[in-house]
XYZ file of C-alpha atoms in Angstrom:
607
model
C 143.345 96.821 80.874
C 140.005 95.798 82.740
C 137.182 95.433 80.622
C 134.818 98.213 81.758
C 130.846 97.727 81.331
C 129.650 100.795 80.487
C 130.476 103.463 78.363
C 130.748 107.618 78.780
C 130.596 110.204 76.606
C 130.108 113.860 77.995
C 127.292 116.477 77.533
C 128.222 119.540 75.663
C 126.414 122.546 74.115
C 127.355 122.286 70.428
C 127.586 124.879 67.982
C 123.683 125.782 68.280
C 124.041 126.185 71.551
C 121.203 123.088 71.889
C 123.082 120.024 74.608
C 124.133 117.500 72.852
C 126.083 114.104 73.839
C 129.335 113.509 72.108
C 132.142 111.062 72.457
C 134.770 111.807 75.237
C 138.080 112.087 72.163
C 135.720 114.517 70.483
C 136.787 118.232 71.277
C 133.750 120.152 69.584
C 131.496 122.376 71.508
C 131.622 124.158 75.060
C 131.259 122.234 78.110
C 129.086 123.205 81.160
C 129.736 124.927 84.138
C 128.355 121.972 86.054
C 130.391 118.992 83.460
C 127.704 116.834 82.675
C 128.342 112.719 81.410
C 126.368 110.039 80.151
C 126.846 106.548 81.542
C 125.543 103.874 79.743
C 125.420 100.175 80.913
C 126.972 98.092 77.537
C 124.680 94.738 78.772
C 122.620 94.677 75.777
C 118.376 93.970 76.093
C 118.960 90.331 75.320
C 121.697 87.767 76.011
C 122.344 86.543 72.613
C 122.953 90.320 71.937
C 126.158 90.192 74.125
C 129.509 90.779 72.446
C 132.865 92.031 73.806
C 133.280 95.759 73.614
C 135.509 97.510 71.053
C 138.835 98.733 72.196
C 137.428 101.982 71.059
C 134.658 102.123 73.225
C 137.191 100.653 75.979
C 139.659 103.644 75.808
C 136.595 106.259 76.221
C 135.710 104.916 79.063
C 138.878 105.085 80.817
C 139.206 108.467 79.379
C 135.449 109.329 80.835
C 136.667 107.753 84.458
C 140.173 109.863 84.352
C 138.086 113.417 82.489
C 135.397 112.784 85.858
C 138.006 112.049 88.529
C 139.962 115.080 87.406
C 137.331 116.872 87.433
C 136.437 116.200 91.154
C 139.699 116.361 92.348
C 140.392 119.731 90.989
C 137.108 120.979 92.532
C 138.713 119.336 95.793
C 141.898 121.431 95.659
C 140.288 124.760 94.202
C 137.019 124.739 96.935
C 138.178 126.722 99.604
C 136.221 124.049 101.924
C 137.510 121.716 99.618
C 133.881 119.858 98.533
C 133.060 118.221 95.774
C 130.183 116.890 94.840
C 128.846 113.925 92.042
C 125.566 113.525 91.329
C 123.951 110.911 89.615
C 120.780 110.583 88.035
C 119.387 106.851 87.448
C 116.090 106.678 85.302
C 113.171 103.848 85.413
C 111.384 101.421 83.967
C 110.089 101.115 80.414
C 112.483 103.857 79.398
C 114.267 103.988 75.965
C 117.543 105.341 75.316
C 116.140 108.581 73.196
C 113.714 109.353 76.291
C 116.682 108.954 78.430
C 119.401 110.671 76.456
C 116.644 113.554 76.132
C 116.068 114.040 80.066
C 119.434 114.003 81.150
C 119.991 116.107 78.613
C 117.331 118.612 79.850
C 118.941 118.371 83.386
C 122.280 119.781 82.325
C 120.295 122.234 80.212
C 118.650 123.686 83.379
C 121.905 123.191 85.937
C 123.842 125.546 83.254
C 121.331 127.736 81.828
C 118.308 128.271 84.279
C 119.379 127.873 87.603
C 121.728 130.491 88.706
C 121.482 129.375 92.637
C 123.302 125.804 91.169
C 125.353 127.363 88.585
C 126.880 129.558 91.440
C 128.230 126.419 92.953
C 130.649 124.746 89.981
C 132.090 122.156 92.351
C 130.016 119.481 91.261
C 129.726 116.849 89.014
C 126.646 115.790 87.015
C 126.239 111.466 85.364
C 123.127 110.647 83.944
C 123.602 106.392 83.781
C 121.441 104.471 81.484
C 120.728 100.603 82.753
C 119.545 98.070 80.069
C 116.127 99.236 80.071
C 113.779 98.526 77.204
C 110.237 99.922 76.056
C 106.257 98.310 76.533
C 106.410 96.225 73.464
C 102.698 95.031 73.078
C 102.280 97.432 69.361
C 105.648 96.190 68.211
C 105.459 92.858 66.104
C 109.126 92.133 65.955
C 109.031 91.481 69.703
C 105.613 90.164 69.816
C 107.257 87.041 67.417
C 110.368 87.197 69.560
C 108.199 86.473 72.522
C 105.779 83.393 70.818
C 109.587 82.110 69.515
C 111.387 82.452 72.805
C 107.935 80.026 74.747
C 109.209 76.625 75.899
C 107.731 73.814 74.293
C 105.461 72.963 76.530
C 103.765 76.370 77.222
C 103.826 77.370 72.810
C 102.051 73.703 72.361
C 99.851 74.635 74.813
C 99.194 77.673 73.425
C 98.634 76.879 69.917
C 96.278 73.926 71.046
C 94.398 76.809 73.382
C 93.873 78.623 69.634
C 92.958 75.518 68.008
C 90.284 74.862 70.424
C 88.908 78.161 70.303
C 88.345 77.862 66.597
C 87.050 74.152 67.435
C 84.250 75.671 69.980
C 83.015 78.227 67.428
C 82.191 75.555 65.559
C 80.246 73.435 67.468
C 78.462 76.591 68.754
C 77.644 77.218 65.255
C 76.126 73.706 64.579
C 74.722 73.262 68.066
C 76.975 70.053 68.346
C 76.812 70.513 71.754
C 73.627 69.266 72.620
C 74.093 66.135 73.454
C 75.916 64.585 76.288
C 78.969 63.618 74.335
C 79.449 67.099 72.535
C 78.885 68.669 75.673
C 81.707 66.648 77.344
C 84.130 67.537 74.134
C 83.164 71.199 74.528
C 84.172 70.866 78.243
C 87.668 69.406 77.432
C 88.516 71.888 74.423
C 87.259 74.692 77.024
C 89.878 73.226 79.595
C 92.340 73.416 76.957
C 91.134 76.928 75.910
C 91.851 78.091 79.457
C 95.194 76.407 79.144
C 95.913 78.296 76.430
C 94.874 81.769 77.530
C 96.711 81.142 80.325
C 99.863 80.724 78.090
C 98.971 83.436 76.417
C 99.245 86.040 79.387
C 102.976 84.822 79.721
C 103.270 85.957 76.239
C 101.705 89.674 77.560
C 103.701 89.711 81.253
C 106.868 89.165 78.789
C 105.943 91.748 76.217
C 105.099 94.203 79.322
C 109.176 93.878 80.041
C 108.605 94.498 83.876
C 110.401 91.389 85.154
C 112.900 92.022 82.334
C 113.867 95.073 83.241
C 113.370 94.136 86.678
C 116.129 91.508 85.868
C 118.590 94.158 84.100
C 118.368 96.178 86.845
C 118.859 93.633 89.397
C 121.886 92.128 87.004
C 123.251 94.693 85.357
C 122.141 98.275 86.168
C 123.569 97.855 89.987
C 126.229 95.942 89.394
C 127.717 98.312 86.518
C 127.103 101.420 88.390
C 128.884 99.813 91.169
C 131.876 99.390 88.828
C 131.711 102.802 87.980
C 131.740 104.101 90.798
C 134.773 101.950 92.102
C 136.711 103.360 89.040
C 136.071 106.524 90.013
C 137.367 106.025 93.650
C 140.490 104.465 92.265
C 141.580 106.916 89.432
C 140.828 109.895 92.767
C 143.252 107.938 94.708
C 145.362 107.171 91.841
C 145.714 111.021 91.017
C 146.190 111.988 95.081
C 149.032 109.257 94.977
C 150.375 111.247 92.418
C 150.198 114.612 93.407
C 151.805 113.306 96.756
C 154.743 111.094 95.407
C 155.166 112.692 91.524
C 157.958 109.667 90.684
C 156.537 106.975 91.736
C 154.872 104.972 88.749
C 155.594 101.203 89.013
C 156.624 98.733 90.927
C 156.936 99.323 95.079
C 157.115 103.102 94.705
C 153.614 102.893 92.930
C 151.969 100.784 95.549
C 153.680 102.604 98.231
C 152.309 106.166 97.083
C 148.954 104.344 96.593
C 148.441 102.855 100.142
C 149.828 107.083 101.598
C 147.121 108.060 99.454
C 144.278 105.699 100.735
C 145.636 106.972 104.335
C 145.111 110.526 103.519
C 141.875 110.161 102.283
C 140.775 107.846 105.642
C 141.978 110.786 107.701
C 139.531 113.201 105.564
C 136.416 111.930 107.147
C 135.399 115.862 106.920
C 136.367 116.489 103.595
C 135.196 113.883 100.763
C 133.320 113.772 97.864
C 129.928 113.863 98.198
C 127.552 111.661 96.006
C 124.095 111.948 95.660
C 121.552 110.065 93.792
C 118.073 111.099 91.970
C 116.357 107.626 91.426
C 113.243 107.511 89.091
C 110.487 104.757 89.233
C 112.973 101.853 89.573
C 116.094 103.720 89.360
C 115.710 103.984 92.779
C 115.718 100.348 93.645
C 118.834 100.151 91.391
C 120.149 103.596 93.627
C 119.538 101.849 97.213
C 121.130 98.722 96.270
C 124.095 99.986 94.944
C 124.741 101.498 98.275
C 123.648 98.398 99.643
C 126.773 96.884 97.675
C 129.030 99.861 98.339
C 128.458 99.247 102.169
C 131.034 97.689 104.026
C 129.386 94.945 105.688
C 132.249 94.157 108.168
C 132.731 97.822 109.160
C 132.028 98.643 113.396
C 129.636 101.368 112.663
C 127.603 99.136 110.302
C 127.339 96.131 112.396
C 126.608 98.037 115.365
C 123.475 99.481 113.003
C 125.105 102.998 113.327
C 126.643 103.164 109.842
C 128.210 106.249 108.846
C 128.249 107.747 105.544
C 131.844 106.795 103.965
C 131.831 104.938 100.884
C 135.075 103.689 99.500
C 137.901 105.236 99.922
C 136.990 108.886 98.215
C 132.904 109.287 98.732
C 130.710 109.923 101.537
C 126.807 109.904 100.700
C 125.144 112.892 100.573
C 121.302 113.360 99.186
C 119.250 110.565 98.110
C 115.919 111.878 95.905
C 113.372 109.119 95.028
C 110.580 110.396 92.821
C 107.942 107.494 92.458
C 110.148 104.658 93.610
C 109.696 101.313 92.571
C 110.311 99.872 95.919
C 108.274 97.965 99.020
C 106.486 100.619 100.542
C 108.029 98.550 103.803
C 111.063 100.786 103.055
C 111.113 102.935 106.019
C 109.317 101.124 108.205
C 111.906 99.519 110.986
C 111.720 95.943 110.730
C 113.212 92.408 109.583
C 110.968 92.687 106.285
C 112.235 96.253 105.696
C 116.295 95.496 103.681
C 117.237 98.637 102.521
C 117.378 100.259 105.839
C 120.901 99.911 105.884
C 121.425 102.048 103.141
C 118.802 104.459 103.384
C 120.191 106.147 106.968
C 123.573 106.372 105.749
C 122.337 109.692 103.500
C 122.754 113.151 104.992
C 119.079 113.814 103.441
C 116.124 111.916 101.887
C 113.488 112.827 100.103
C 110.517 111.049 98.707
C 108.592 112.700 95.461
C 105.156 110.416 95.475
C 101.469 111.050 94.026
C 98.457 109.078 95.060
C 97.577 108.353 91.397
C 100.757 106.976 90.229
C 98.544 104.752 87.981
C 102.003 102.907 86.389
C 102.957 101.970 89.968
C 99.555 101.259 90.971
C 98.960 99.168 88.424
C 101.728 97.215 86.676
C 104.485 97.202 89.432
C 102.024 96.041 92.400
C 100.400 93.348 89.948
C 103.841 92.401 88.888
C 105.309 91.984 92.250
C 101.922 90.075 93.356
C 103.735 87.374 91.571
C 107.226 87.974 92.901
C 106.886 89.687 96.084
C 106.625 87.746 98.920
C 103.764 89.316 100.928
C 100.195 87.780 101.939
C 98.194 90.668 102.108
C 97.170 93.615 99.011
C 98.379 96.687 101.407
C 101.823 95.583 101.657
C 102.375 95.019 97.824
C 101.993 98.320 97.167
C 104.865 100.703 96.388
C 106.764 103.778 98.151
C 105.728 105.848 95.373
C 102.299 105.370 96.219
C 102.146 106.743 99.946
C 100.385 110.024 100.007
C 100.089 112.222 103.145
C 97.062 112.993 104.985
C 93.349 113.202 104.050
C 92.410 116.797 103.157
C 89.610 119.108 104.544
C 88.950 121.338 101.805
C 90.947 124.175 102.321
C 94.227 125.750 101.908
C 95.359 124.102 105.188
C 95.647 120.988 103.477
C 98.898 121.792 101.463
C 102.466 123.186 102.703
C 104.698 122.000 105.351
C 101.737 120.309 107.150
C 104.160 119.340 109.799
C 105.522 122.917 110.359
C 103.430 124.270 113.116
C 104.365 121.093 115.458
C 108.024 121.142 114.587
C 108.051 125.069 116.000
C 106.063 123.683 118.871
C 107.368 120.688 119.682
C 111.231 120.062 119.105
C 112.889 122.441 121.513
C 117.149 122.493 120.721
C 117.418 121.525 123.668
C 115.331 118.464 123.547
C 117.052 114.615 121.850
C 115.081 114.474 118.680
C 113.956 110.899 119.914
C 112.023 112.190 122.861
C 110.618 115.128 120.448
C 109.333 111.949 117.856
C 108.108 110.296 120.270
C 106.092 113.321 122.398
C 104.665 115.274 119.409
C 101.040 114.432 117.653
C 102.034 114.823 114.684
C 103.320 111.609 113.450
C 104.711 110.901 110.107
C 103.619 107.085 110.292
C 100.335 108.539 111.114
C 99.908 110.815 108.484
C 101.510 108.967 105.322
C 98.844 106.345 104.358
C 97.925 104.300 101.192
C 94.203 104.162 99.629
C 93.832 100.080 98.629
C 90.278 99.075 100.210
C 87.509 101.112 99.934
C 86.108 99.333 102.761
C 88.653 100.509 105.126
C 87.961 102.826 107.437
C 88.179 106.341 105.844
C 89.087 104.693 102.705
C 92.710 104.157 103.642
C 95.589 102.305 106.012
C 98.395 104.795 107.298
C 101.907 102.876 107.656
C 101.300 103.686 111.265
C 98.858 100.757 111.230
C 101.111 98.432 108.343
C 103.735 98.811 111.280
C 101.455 97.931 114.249
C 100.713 94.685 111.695
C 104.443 94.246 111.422
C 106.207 94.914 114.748
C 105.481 95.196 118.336
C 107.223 98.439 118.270
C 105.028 101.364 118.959
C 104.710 103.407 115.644
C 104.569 107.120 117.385
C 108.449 106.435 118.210
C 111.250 106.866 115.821
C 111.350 105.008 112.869
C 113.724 104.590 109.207
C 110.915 107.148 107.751
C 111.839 109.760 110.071
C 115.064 110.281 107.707
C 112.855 111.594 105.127
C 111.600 114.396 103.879
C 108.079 113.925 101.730
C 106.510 115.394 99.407
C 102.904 114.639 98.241
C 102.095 115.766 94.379
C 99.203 114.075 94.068
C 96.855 117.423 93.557
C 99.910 119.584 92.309
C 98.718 122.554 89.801
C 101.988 124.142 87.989
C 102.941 124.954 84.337
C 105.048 122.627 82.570
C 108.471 123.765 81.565
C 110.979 122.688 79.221
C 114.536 123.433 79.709
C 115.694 122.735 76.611
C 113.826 125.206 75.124
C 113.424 127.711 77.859
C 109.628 127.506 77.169
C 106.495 126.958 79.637
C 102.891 126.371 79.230
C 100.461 129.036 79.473
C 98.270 127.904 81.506
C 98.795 125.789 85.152
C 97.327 122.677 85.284
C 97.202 118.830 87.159
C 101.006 117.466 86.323
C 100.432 114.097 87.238
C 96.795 113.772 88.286
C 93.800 116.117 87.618
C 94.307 117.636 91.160
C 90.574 117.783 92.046
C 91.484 118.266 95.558
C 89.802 115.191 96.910
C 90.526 113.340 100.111
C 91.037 110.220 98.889
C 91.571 109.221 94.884
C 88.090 106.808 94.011
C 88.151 104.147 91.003
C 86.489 106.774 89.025
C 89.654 109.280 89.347
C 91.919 106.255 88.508
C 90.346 105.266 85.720
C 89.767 108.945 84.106
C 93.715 109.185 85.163
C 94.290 106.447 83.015
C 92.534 107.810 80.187
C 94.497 110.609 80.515
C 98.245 108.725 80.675
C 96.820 106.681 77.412
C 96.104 109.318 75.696
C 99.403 111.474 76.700
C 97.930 113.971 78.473
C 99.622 114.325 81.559
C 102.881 111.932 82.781
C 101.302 110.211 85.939
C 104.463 108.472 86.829
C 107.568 110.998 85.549
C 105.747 114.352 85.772
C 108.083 115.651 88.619
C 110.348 116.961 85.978
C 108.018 118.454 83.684
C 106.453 121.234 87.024
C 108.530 124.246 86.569
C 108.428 124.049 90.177
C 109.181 120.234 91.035
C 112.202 120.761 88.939
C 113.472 123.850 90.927
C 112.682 121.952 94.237
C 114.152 118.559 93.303
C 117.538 119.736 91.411
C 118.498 122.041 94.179
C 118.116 119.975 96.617
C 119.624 117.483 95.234
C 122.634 119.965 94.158
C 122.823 122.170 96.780
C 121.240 120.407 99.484
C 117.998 121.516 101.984
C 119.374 124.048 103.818
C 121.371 125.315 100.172
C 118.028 125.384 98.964
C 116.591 127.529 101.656
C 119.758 130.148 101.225
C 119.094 129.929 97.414
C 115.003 131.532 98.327
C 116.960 133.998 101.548
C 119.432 134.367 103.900
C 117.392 134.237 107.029
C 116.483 129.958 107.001
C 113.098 130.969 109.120
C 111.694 133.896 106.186
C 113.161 130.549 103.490
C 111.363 127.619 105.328
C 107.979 130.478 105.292
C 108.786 131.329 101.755
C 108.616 127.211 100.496
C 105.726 126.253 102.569
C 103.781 129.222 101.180
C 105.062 127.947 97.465
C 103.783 124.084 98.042
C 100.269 125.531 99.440
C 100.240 127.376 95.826
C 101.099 124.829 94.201
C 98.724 122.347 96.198
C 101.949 120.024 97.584
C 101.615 118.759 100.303
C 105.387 118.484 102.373
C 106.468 116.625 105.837
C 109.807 118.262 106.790
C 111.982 115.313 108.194
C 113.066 116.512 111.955
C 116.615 115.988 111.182
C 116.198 118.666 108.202
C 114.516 120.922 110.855
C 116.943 120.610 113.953
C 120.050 120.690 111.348
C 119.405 123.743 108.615
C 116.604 125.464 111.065
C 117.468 125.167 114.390
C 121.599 124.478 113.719
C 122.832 121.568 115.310
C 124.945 119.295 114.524
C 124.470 116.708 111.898
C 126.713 113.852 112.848
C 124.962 114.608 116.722
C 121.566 114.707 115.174
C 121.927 111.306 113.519
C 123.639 109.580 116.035
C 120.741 110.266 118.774
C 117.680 109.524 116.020
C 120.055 105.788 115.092
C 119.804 105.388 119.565
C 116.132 106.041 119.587
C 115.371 103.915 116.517
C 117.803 101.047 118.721
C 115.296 101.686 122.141
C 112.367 101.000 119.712
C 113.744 98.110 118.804
C-alpha cells in the first residue's frame, strides 16, 4: 500500500454533546450532519524528527480517504441535482495543533448546531488540514538552545566572540582604557566584532520567529500533502464509480477496464462534479493557491490558451476560494508577469478576500520577512493581500456597505459584456483598494490602481485578475464575539481586529496602540474573522452555500437579500466591493460559464 502523509481522524459530538476528534476505527459518539475530518500533515517540525508512519496510522488513513469518498459519492447519487460539495479549511502561520484542533473544531460546531441555512444543505463535506506549523518560540528555552546549537560554526563563533567583546568594552569603559590612541583602536575592533555578533544574534531571533520555517513547511510539505490528499480522494471516487458500474470486476484487465469507463463518465460530467472549496487563513492561503497551482493541468487547451476552466482531476471542479488575511504578494490580482497565482485564482466560481488595514502580524513580521526573500525593490510592493483596505472614509455611514452597489445598478446593464461595463464605470476596484505604507504619499496611501500603472502599460480602469473578487474591508468592524462551541457571545460589541475608530487612514499611533492590544490579548488583529458573530455567518455560508446561497439564506427575492447585507456591513462598519461577476450571475442571472468567458477576453484585450 502507498505510504500516505497525513493522517485523518473524524469530528464527532461525543457523549457530552461537546465536538471532539476521534480516530476513524473508533465508533463512539454521533457524527454531524455536515461529516466533519481532520487532516493532519505527518512531516514532523524538524527533520531529524522524521520516522516512517505506523501501519496503524497507515490503515486510518485509507479508511479516512474511503469514509470521505463515500461520503461524497453518496451525496452525488442521493442530490437530486446530484452536487456535492468538500470544503476545506487550511489554517496559518504560527499556529499550534491545540489552536488548530480547537477552530476546526468550532467550525463543525457552528455548520451542525448554529447555522440552520448550511445544515439544510447535508451534501457537503467539511476537512480541516493541519500543515507542519509550529508556534513563536522566543519565551521557550528548549528552542531558544535548539536554535544557538543548530548555528554553523562560523556564525556561533562569531557570536560568542560578539558576547565576549561586549563584556570586554564594559570594561574598558569602566577603567577609561580608552583614552588613548591604542585603546581607542582596540575598542573600535571589539565594537566591529560586537556588531558581528549582534548581527548573528538576529539569525538566532528570525529562526526563533519560525516565519521562514513555516514558510518552508508550507512550501514543502503543507502543499504537497494536501495535494496527495486530494488525489486520493479523486481516485477512491473513481474507484467506487468503477464499481458501481462494473460490480465484478476487481483485478487484473476487468479492474483497469471498469477504471478507465469510470474516468470517461466522470469527463462527460463537466456539469455535475464535486465541488471543492477552500477557506485559507494567513498563509493557508498561499498553501490553498498553490495547491491548485499543482492540481492544474498545465498542458490542458483551456489553460494554455489562459482560459482555464474549473475541472480538477478527474472528480472536482473548484468552487469558492475565501482568503481571510492572506499571506500572499499583494501583486496577486493584479494582471501581470510578476503576478503567478493568476492561473489559479480565475479558475474559482467565486473569490473573496477578508482583509483589515491593521493586520499588525502581516504588517509587521510577514512584510519584514519577505524584505529578505521577496524579490521586489520598492516597500509598497512587499506588502501583503491581507493588507489592502478599500477606500478612504468621509465620516459617515456612507463609508461602509456595498460601496460599489449604487454603480453596479447604474452601470452594468444585462445586456452590456461585463468588460465594456469594467471598463466604462467610475467606480474602479483598482482605484478604490489601496495600501497605507508612506505617510508622505499623497493622501497617505497608493491604490493598486497606481502599483499597476508602475507595473504594466495596461490601463488599470480595464479588467483585471481582481475583478474575480469579492472584498471585504474589516478594518473598523464593531460586532460581538461569539463562540460556537459554547453557544455564548459577548455582551457588549466592540473593534474585532482593530479599535475601529473610524479613521481614514490607520497612523503609527493606531498601529502601535493595536499592537499593545494583540500583546496583551485583547483583540486577534490577524484571525479575528472567526471570532465576529457576523464574519462567521458571512464567511461559512459563503463558503458552504455559495453568494447567491447566501443571499436565499437572508430572502427569496436576491434584490430585498443584496439590500438586506449591505445594510448589515454598514452596521457593522464593513466595508464590501461586490465582484461584477457575483452581480451579473446571482443578481442579474446570467450565465456563469458566459460571464467568465467574456471577463478572461477582456482581461486578454488588456493585455
Amino acid at each position: 500500500m502507498k505510504q500516505l502523509p497525513f493522517t485523518i481522524q473524524k469530528i464527532i459530538f461525543g457523549p457530552d454533546s461537546r465536538a471532539n476528534i476521534v480516530e476513524m476505527d473508533d465508533v463512539s459518539g454521533v457524527e454531524g450532519q455536515v461529516p466533519g475530518y481532520f487532516v493532519m500533515s505527518s512531516a514532523p517540525p524538524n527533520i531529524e524528527e522524521a520516522s516512517e508512519a505506523s501501519e496503524v496510522n497507515q490503515r486510518r488513513a485509507a479508511l479516512g480517504i474511503n469514509s470521505i469518498a463515500s461520503y461524497l459519492h453518496r451525496m452525488m447519487a442521493a442530490d437530486p441535482d446530484h452536487r456535492a460539495e468538500l470544503v476545506i479549511t487550511v489554517h496559518g502561520y504560527n499556529t499550534s495543533r491545540d489552536g488548530v484542533e480547537t477552530w476546526y473544531k468550532n467550525i463543525f460546531n457552528y455548520l451542525n448546531r448554529h447555522d440552520a441555512a448550511i445544515a439544510a444543505h447535508p451534501s457537503q463535506v467539511f476537512i480541516g488540514y493541519r500543515w507542519p506549523s509550529e508556534n513563536v518560540a522566543l519565551r521557550n528555552p528548549k528552542k531558544i538552545i535548539e536554535a544557538f546549537q543548530a548555528l554553523p560554526p562560523l556564525p556561533r563563533d562569531l557570536l560568542m566572540t560578539g558576547g565576549l567583546c561586549a563584556i570586554v568594552l564594559l570594561v574598558f569603559e569602566l577603567l577609561a582604557f580608552g583614552e588613548s590612541i591604542w585603546g581607542f583602536m582596540l575598542s573600535l575592533f571589539l565594537t566591529l566584532l560586537f556588531v558581528l555578533g549582534t548581527l548573528m544574534l538576529a539569525l538566532v531571533v528570525l529562526r526563533l520567529v519560525v516565519y521562514f520555517r513555516d514558510s518552508y513547511r508550507a512550501d514543502n510539505f503543507g502543499v504537497l500533502d494536501l495535494v496527495e490528499l486530494l488525489r486520493q480522494i479523486d481516485q477512491a471516487i473513481v474507484k467506487l464509480t468503477a464499481e458501481e458500474m462494473f460490480p465484478n470486476s476487481a483485478g487484473g484487465d476487468k479492474y483497469l477496464y471498469a477504471m478507465g469507463q469510470a474516468r470517461d463518465y466522470w469527463g462527460r460530467r463537466s456539469q455535475h462534479k464535486v465541488r471543492l472549496s477552500f477557506i485559507g487563513h494567513s498563509m493557508g492561503g498561499f498553501v490553498v493557491t498553490n495547491v491548485v497551482r499543482i492540481l492544474s493541468d498545465v498542458f490542458d487547451t483551456d489553460s494554455v490558451d489562459k482560459r482555464p476552466d474549473n475541472n480538477i482531476g478527474d472528480v472536482f471542479c473548484l468552487g469558492r476560494l475565501i482568503l481571510a488575511s492572506p499571506d500572499i504578494p499583494v501583486l496577486t490580482i493584479i494582471s501581470s508577469r510578476a503576478n503567478f497565482l493568476a492561473s489559479s485564482l480565475r479558475r474559482f466560481s467565486e473569490s473573496y478576500l477578508f482583509s483589515s488595514e491593521g493586520d499588525i502580524a502581516l504588517r509587521t513580521a510577514s512584510t519584514t520577512a519577505n524584505y529578505i526573500a521577496f524579490p521586489s525593490k520598492t516597500q509598497a510592493r512587499g506588502y501583503r493581500l491581507g493588507n489592502v483596505a478599500l477606500q478612504n472614509k468621509q465620516g459617515d455611514i456612507g463609508d461602509y456597505g456595498l460601496i460599489n452597489l449604487r454603480s453596479l445598478d447604474r452601470d452594468f446593464s444585462p445586456s452590456l459584456p461585463i468588460g465594456e461595463a469594467i471598463a466604462q464605470t467610475n467606480n474602479s476596484v483598482m482605484e478604490n483598494l489601496f495600501l497605507t505604507y508612506q505617510r508622505f504619499q499623497k493622501r497617505g496611501v497608493v491604490t493598486l490602481a497606481d502599483l499597476f500603472q508602475n507595473q504594466s502599460a495596461r490601463k488599470s480602469d480595464r479588467a483585471t485578475v481582481a475583478d474575480f473578487f469579492t472584498y471585504f474591508d474589516c478594518t473598523d468592524y464593531i460586532d460581538v464575539k461569539y463562540d460556537p462551541s459554547t453557544d455564548i457571545q459577548s455582551e457588549q460589541p466592540t473593534g474585532i481586529l482593530t479599535r475601529a475608530l473610524g479613521h481614514a487612514t490607520l497612523k503609527p499611533w493606531d498601529y502601535a496602540l493595536l499592537t499593545l492590544d494583540y500583546a496583551l490579548g485583547k483583540r486577534d488583529v490577524h484571525g479575528g474573522y472567526f471570532e465576529g458573530q457576523f464574519s462567521q455567518v458571512l464567511m461559512y455560508r459563503l463558503a458552504f452555500l455559495g453568494f447567491e446561497g447566501y443571499l436565499h439564506s437572508l430572502n427569496d427575492d436576491t434584490q430585498v437579500a443584496l439590500s438586506q447585507l449591505h445594510l448589515t456591513c454598514q452596521e457593522k462598519q464593513i466595508q464590501g466591493f461586490l465582484s461584477p461577476v457575483c452581480y451579473r450571475v446571482c443578481i442579474q442571472g446570467g450565465s456563469l460559464e458566459g460571464t467568465k468567458a467574456e471577463l478572461f477576453k477582456a482581461i486578454e484585450s488588456n493585455s
